[in-house]
Amino acid sequence: MPCSVLSLSQQHLVFSVTPIISTLRNITPKPLHTKNPFVYIYGTQIHFPQIKTQSWSWTKQSCSLFLDKDTINSQWQDVVEAIRALPTSQFTEQNGGFIRTISDFNHLLASLVLADEFELALKLSSPSYALTPDEYTYSIWVNLYCKKDDPQTAKSILTHMLEDGFQPKVATFTTLINSFCKGGKLQQAYEVFEVMGQIGCEPTIHTYNCLLKGLCFLGRVEEAHELLLNIKKSKKKPDLYTYTAVMDGFCKVGRSNEALELLEEALEMGLTPNVVTYNTLFNGYFKEGRPLDGVALLRKMKEENCVPDHITYSTLLHGLLKWGEIGAALSIYKEMLKLEFEVDGRMMNSLLRGLCRRARNEKEFLEDAYEVFVKMRSRRLVVDPVGYELVIEAFCSGNKLDKAMECLYEVVRIGYSPKAFTFSNLIRVLCLEGEVDKALLVFIVMVKDGKSPSKVPFNLLINELNQQGMLLNARYLYGLALKCGVVPRNKPEVYLPGEARCIDFF
């Protein structure tokens, strides 16, 4: 995954963050009105006995935090509620509050930021505590405003940090550069990068990854590729995210072959591409109209023991459908079903339409089309009107007339209005099979649906009625045609006793 989308913990941000440890000072605590055994409230004081959890890893030398957001939310929910309820004037020690040192402030502020409690973190920052911000205070504020998508304010805070004589850690710079790059503000990102060089802060590969992602986001792939070449010439070692970022840039501008070369290069370096790296190429092949190359890539992916995910299959299926590769799309669809990956309704409709069109000439696709149709109905997915019409047509061409009629009745019942051609086609096939009774039922549905019959259904029905000796029906239908302003080519026949010819009745 490219650096620009990494979480803060994944970027190894260095902050002075530990659980708040308060001295109870001979006070018998009362449990807060929750089930959390780690939080107590007494008057306006909130006490946090040390939370023992393997989620925290703290050393004084590294000041590193390894904590997932879910743990923060579960451990600090009661803390958040308690602080939210207190006026800001009661935060400080002078008013009986719980902030006594800058360390107390940093601990709580960082926890609120990690829990995405931005407004509460700003509330905590608003009073004057007569405390001097230290390096970690500034770093946490930079992080806060970056997470709030306000890198400009974060940059101002970084400037104050430098003016106060503190040197930000590389992770703080990287966070700010990443925030600018995500917003497409590459000039500001490079300004921060230049400050790093001026104060002698050595960028990491994560820093470069953010710049690469920003360049590719703006379509400046040549610059991104040049930066990659410079990284390889330096002491820095490109990682998987480095290659993935540039591959993504190439794919977005239709240069998937160059992206594939980078993938091969990453493999030669001993890097193990993950599913995100491969999905980048699948997107590129899709956009360039090369979905069958995606099928080959899927095989290669499996050979490299990288397990495809739902995005992999969905992207590949979408590309195959868009570019008309129905046979390959059907195979991928069946593979998705085996893996219990869900296919969205839009692609199911595309697959259904494609299979029905193929079934006109290749009858073996008819059963697959019907299975897709049944699957859609079982999942209560909306089959679009064109899909229904093609299903009816496919059943007609495959001589599945009962299923065709069932679909026709269903589509009318749910409020769609099939084209007159759909009705006429079904009437034609029913008449060819001698099913004139059913053909008349379809004709009645057609009229009730508001369709004005053309000469075609009248001619078909009158001809078949004549052949089956249903002359009264043929006469009635002929009269109805005339009332509709249609003069059928075929007319009702009357056979006189002893004569082997037909005469016009009218």
mmCIF file of C-alpha atoms in Angstrom, residues 75 222 231 267 326 372 409 440 460 498 501:
data_model
loop_
_atom_site.group_PDB
_atom_site.id
_atom_site.type_symbol
_atom_site.label_atom_id
_atom_site.label_comp_id
_atom_site.label_asym_id
_atom_site.label_seq_id
_atom_site.Cartn_x
_atom_site.Cartn_y
_atom_site.Cartn_z
ATOM 1 C CA GLN A 75 -9.960 1.887 26.239
ATOM 2 C CA GLU A 222 8.056 10.974 -15.658
ATOM 3 C CA ILE A 231 16.345 6.671 -4.935
ATOM 4 C CA LEU A 267 10.446 -9.429 -7.933
ATOM 5 C CA ILE A 326 -18.077 -12.857 -22.286
ATOM 6 C CA VAL A 372 -27.422 -15.891 -13.856
ATOM 7 C CA TYR A 409 -45.446 -11.909 -17.443
ATOM 8 C CA LEU A 440 -53.142 -15.346 -28.267
ATOM 9 C CA LEU A 460 -48.759 -14.608 -37.717
ATOM 10 C CA GLY A 498 -66.779 -29.530 -52.146
ATOM 11 C CA ARG A 501 -59.933 -23.221 -52.738
#
